[in-house]
Coordinates of C-alpha atoms and ligand atoms in Angstrom, one line a residue:
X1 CA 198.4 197.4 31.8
X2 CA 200.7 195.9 34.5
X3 CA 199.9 196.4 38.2
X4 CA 197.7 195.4 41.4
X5 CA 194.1 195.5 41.8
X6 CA 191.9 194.7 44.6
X7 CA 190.3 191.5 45.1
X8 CA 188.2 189.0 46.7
X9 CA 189.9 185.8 46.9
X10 CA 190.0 182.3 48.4
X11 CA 193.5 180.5 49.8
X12 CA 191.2 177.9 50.9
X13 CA 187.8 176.5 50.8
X14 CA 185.2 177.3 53.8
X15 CA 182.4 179.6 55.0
X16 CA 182.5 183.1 54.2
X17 CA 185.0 183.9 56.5
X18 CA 187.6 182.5 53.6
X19 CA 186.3 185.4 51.0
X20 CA 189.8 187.6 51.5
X21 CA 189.9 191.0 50.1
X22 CA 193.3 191.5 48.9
X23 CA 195.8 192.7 46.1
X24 CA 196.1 190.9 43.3
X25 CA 197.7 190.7 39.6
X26 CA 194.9 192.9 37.3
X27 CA 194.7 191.0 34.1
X28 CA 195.8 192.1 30.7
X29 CA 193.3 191.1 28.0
X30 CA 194.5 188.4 25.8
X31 CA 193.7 188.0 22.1
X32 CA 189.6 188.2 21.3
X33 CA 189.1 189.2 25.4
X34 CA 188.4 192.5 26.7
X35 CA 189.6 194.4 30.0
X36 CA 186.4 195.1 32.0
X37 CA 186.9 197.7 35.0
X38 CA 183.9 196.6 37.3
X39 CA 181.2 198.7 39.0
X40 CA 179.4 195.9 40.4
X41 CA 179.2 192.1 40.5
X42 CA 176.4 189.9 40.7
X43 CA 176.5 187.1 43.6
X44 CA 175.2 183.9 42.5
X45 CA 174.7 180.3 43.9
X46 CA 178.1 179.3 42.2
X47 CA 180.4 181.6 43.8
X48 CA 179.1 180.1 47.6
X49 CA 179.6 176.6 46.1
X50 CA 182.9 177.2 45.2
X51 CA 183.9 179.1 48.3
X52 CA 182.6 176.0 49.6
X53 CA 184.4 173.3 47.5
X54 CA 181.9 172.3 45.5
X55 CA 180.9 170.2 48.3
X56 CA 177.1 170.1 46.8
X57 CA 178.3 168.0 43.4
X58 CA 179.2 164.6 42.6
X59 CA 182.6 163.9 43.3
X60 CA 183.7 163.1 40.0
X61 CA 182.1 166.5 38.7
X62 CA 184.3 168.5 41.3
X63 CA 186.8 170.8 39.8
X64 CA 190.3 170.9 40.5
X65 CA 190.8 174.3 42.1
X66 CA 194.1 176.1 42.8
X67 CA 195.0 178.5 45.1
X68 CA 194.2 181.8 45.3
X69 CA 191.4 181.9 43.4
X70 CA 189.1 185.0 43.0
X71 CA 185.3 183.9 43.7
X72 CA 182.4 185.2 40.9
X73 CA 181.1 185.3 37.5
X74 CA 178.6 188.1 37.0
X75 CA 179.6 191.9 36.3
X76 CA 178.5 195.5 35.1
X77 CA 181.2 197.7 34.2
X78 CA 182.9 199.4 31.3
X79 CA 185.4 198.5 29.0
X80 CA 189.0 199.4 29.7
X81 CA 191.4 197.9 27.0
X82 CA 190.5 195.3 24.2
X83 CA 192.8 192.2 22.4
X84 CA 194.5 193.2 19.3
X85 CA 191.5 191.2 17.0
X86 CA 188.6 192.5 19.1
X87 CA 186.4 194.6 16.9
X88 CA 183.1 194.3 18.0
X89 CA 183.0 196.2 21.5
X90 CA 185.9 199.2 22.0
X91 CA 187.5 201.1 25.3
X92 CA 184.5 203.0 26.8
X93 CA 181.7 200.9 25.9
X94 CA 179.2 199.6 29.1
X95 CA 179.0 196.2 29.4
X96 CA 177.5 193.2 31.3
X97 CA 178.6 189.8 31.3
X98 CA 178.3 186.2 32.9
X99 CA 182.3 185.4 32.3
X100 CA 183.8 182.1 31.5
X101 CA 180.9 180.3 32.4
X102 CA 180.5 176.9 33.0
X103 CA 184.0 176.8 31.9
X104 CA 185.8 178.8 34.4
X105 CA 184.3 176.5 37.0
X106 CA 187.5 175.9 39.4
X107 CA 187.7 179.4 39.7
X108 CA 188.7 180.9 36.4
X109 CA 185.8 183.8 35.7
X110 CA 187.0 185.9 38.7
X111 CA 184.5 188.4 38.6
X112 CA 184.9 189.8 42.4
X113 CA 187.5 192.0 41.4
X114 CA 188.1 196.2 40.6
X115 CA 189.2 194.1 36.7
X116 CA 188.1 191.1 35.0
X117 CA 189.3 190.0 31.6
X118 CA 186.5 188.3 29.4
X119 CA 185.9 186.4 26.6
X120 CA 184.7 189.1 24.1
X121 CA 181.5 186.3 23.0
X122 CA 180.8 186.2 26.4
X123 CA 180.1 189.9 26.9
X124 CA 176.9 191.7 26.2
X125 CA 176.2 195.8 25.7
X126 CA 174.8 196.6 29.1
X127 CA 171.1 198.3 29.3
X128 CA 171.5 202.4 29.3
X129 CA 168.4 202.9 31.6
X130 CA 169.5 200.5 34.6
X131 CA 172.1 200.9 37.0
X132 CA 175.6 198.8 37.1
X133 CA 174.2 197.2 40.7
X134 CA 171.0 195.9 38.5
X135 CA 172.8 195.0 35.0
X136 CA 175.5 193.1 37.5
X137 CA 172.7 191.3 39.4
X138 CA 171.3 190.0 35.9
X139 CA 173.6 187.9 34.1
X140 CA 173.4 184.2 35.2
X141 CA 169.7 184.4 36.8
X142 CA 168.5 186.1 33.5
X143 CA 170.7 183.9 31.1
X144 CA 169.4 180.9 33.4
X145 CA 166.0 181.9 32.6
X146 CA 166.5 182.8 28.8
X147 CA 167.6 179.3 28.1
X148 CA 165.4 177.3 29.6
X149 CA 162.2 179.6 28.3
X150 CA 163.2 181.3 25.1
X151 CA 166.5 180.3 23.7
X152 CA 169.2 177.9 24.5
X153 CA 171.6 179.8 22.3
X154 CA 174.1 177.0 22.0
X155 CA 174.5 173.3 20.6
X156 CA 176.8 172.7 23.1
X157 CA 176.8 168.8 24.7
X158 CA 174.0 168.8 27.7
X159 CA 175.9 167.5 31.0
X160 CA 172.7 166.7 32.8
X161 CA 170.6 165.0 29.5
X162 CA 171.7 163.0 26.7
X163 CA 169.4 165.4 24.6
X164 CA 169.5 169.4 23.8
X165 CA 167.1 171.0 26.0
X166 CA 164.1 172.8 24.4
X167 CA 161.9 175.2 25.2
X168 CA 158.2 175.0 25.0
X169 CA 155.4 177.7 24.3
X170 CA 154.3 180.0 26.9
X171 CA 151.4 182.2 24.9
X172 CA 148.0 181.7 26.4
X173 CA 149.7 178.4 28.6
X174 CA 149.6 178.5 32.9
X175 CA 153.3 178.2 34.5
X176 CA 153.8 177.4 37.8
X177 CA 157.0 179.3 39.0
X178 CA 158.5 177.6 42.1
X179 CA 161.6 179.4 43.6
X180 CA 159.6 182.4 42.5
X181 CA 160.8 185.4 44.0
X182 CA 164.6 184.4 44.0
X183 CA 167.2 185.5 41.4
X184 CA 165.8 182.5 38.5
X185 CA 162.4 182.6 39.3
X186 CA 161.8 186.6 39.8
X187 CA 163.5 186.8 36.3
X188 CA 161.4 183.4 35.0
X189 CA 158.0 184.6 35.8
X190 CA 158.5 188.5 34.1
X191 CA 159.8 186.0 30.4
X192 CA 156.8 184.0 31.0
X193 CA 154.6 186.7 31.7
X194 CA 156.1 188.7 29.0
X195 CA 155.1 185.8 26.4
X196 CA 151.7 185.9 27.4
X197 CA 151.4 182.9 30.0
X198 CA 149.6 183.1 33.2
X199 CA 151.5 182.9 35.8
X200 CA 151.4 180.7 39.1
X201 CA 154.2 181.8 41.8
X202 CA 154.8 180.0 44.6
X203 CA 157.0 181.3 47.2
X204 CA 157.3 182.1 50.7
X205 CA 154.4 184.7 51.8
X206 CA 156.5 187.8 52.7
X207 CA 157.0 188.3 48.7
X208 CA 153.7 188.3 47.8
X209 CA 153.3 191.7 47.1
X210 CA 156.4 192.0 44.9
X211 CA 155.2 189.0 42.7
X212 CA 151.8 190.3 42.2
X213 CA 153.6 193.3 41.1
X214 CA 155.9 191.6 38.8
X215 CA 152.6 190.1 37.2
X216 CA 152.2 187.1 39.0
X217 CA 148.5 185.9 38.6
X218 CA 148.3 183.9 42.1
X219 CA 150.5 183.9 44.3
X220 CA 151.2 180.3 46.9
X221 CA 152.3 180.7 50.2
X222 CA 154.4 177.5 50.1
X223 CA 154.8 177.9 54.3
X224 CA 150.9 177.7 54.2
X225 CA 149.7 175.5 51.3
X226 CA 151.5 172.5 49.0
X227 CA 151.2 173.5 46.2
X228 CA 151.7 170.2 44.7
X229 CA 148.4 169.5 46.7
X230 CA 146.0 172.3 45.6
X231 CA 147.6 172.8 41.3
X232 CA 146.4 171.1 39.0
X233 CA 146.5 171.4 35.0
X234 CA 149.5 173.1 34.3
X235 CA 151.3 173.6 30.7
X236 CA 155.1 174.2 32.4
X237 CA 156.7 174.0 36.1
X238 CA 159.7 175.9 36.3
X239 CA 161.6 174.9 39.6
X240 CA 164.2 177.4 40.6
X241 CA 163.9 175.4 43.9
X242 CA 165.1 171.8 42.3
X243 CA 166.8 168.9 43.6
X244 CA 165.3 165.5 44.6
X245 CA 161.5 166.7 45.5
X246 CA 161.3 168.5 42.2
X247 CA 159.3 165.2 41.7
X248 CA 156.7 166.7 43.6
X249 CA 155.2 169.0 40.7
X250 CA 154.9 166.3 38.2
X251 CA 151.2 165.8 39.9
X252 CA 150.6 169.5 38.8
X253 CA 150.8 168.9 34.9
X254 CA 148.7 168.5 32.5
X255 CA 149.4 165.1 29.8
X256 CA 151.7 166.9 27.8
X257 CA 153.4 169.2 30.1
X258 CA 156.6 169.9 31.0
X259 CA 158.9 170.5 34.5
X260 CA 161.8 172.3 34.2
X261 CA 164.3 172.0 37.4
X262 CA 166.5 174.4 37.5
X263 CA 168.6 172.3 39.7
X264 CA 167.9 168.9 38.9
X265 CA 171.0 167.3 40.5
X266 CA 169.4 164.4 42.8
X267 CA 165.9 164.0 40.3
X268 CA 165.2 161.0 39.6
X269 CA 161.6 161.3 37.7
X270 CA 162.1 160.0 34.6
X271 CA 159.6 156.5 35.2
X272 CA 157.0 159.2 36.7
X273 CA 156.8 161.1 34.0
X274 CA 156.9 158.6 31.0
X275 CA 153.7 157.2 32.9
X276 CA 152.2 160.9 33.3
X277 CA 152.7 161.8 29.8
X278 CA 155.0 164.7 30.3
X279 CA 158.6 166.1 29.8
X280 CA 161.3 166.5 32.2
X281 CA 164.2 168.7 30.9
X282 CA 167.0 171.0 32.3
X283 CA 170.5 172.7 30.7
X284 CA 173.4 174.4 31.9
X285 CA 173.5 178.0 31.8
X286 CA 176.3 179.1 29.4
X287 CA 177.8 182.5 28.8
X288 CA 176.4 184.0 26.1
X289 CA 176.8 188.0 25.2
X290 CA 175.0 187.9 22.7
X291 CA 171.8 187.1 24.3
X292 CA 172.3 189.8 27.2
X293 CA 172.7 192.6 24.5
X294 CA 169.6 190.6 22.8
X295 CA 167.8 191.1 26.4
X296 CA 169.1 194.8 27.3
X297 CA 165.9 196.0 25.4
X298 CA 163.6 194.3 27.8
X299 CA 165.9 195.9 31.1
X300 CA 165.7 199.2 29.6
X301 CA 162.0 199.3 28.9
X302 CA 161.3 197.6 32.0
X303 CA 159.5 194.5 30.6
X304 CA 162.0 192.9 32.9
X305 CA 162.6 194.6 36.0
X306 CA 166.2 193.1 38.3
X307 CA 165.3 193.3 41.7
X308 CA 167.6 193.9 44.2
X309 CA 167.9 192.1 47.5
X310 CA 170.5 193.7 49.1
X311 CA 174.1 195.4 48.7
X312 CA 177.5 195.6 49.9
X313 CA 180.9 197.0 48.9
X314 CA 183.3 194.2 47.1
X315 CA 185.6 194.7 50.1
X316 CA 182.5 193.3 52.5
X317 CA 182.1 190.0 50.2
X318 CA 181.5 188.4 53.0
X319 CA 178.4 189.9 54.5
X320 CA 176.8 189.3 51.3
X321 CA 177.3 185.0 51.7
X322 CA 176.6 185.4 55.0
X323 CA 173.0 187.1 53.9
X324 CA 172.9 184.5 51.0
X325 CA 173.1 182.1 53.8
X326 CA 170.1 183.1 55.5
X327 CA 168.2 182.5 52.6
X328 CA 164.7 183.7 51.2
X329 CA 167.1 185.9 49.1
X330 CA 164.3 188.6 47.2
X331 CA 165.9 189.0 43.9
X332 CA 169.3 189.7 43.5
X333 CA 172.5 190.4 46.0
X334 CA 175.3 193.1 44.3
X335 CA 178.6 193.7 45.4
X336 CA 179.6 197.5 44.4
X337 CA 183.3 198.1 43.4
X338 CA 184.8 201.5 44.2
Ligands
NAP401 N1 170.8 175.0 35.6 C1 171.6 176.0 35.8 O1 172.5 176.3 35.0 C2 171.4 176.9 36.9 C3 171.6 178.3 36.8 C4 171.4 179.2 37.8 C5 170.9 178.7 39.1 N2 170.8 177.3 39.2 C6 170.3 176.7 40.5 O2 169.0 177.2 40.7 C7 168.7 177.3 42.1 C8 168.1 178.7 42.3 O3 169.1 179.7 42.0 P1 168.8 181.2 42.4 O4 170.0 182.0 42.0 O5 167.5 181.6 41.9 O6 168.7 181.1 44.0 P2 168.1 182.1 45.1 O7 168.2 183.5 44.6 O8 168.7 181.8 46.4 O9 166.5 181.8 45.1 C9 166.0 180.7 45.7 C10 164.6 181.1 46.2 O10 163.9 179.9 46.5 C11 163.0 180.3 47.6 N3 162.7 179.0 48.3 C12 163.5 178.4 49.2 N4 163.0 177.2 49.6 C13 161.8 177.1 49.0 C14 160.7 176.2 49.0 N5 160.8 175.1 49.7 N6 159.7 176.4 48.1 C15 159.6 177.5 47.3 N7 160.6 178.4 47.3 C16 161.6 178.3 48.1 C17 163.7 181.3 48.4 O11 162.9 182.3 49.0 P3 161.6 182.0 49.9 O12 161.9 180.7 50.6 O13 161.5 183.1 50.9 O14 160.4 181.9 49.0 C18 164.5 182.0 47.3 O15 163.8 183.2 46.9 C19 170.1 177.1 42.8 O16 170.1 175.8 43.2 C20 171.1 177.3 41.7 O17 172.3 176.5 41.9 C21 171.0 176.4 38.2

């Protein structure tokens, strides 16, 4: 199992001129992990903060990273070795996984790399109808989206709440999806509409036409119209756009309703919404393979459909932050691994 591998790694923080590709140690599974050889990574928010030194969080909440460090946490690939005590996935078997996630923050789920080890709980079977490039591009968006809508999966501490998050019912109820045609909020809307909830999406007007094919009941041009001026009534706001002016939607709910930001770093709503009668609630997404085998049925029918944005070869990691950069990211951007 000993030998080299190729790489994207960091010796330093930066822009994505600091995304090296490289050699580097491939890792040997250790007890209850499994050896994935990767066909494609997912690129996330995450792996642009940490390239970036986490400049976006707290101080105290920024970890301690050491150098090199191999940037990612999403992959689809197929197994290559397993730990001695690993009996529920074998060599062979097609997987996709979130890894080591929120704990491998500092840099310890290297997923932009030809191997990744993984914690076996933290890897799920991988749909059979989709491609590697779409079961890659799924983990954390889809995970993200699960937790906050269907199932939180975990009784893990909260670090952004002092209570658990919870979910709240969707059949027959109006969701406004803000953020909607990025990698949460593409995913978000398809669980919402897939429970039965009408769906608002608001988003910049060059996605229309993919949201209203991906079931969105009306679509807001947020370049155009506020929506925060023109909604009113809603059961549930999911903001995949978040921080501070998350506030902003609280005017949209109904007595009884419920925001959801995604990022909610910077909120500070709470005296808002005790005097408007609704909920404010976010979690941490957490790696969880049970819930992506749980959710391959819905990839391979094609209730959920991962859309991709655009692609580039692991050894051109840094194209793909420089397109994440640009923003108004449609759906998902992959990295394919030779
Ligand atoms: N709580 C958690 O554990 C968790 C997990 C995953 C992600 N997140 C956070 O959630 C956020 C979204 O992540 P993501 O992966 O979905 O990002 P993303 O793929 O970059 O999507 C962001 C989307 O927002 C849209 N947008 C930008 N400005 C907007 C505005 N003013 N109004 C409405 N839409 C706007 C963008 O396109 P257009 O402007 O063209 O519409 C883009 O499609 C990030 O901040 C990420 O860190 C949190």
């Amino acid at each position: 199992m000993s030998g080299m591998m190729k790489a994207v790694r960091l010796h330093g923080f930066g822009g994505p001129e600091v995304l090296v590709y490289e050699d580097a140690p491939k890792p040997e599974p250790r007890p209850g992990e499994v050896l994935i050889r990767v066909h494609a990574v997912g690129v996330n928010p995450p792996d642009w903060y940490l390239r970036d030194g986490y400049r976006m969080l707290p101080p105290a909440w920024q970890p301690q990273v050491s150098f090199p460090v191999i940037v990612g946490t999403d992959v689809s690939g197929v197994i290559e070795a397993v730990g001695d005590d690993v009996r529920t996935l074998a060599v062979g078997d097609a997987v996709y996984a979130m890894v080591r996630f929120p704990d491998g923050l500092a840099g310890d789920s290297r997923a932009y790399a030809q191997y990744v080890s993984a914690p076996v709980a933290h890897v799920g079977r991988k749909p059979a109808k989709i491609g590697h490039p779409q079961a890659a591009a799924a983990p954390m968006s889809l995970l993200t989206a699960w937790q906050f809508l269907i199932d939180l999966g975990h009784d893990e501490p909260n670090p952004l709440q002092p209570h658990r998050h919870r979910p709240v019912p969707l059949a027959g109820r109006t969701v406004l999806v803000n953020g909607a045609a990025g990698g949460v909020g593409h995913l978000a809307l398809q669980l919402a509409k897939w429970k039965g909830a009408r769906v608002i999406a608001v988003a910049s007007g060059r996605h229309e036409a993919l949201l209203r094919d991906l079931g969105a009941d009306e679509v807001i041009d947020y370049t155009g119209t506020r929506a925060e001026e023109v909604v009113r009534g809603v059961d549930l706001v999911v903001d995949a756009v978040g921080g501070p002016a998350s506030s902003r939607f609280l005017a949209t709910l109904k007595r009884g309703g419920a925001l959801f930001p995604i990022f909610p770093l910077g909120l500070d709503a709470a005296d808002e919404a005790r005097d408007l009668g609704v909920t404010v609630s976010a979690t941490q997404v957490r790696s969880n393979g049970a819930q992506l085998t749980e959710i391959a049925g819905l990839l391979d029918d094609g209730t959920v459909r991962v859309v991709i944005d655009s692609s580039f070869p692991l050894a051109d990691a840094r194209l793909a932050h420089e397109r994440a950069a640009q923003g108004h990211i449609q759906g998902k951007i992959v990295l394919t691994v030779d």
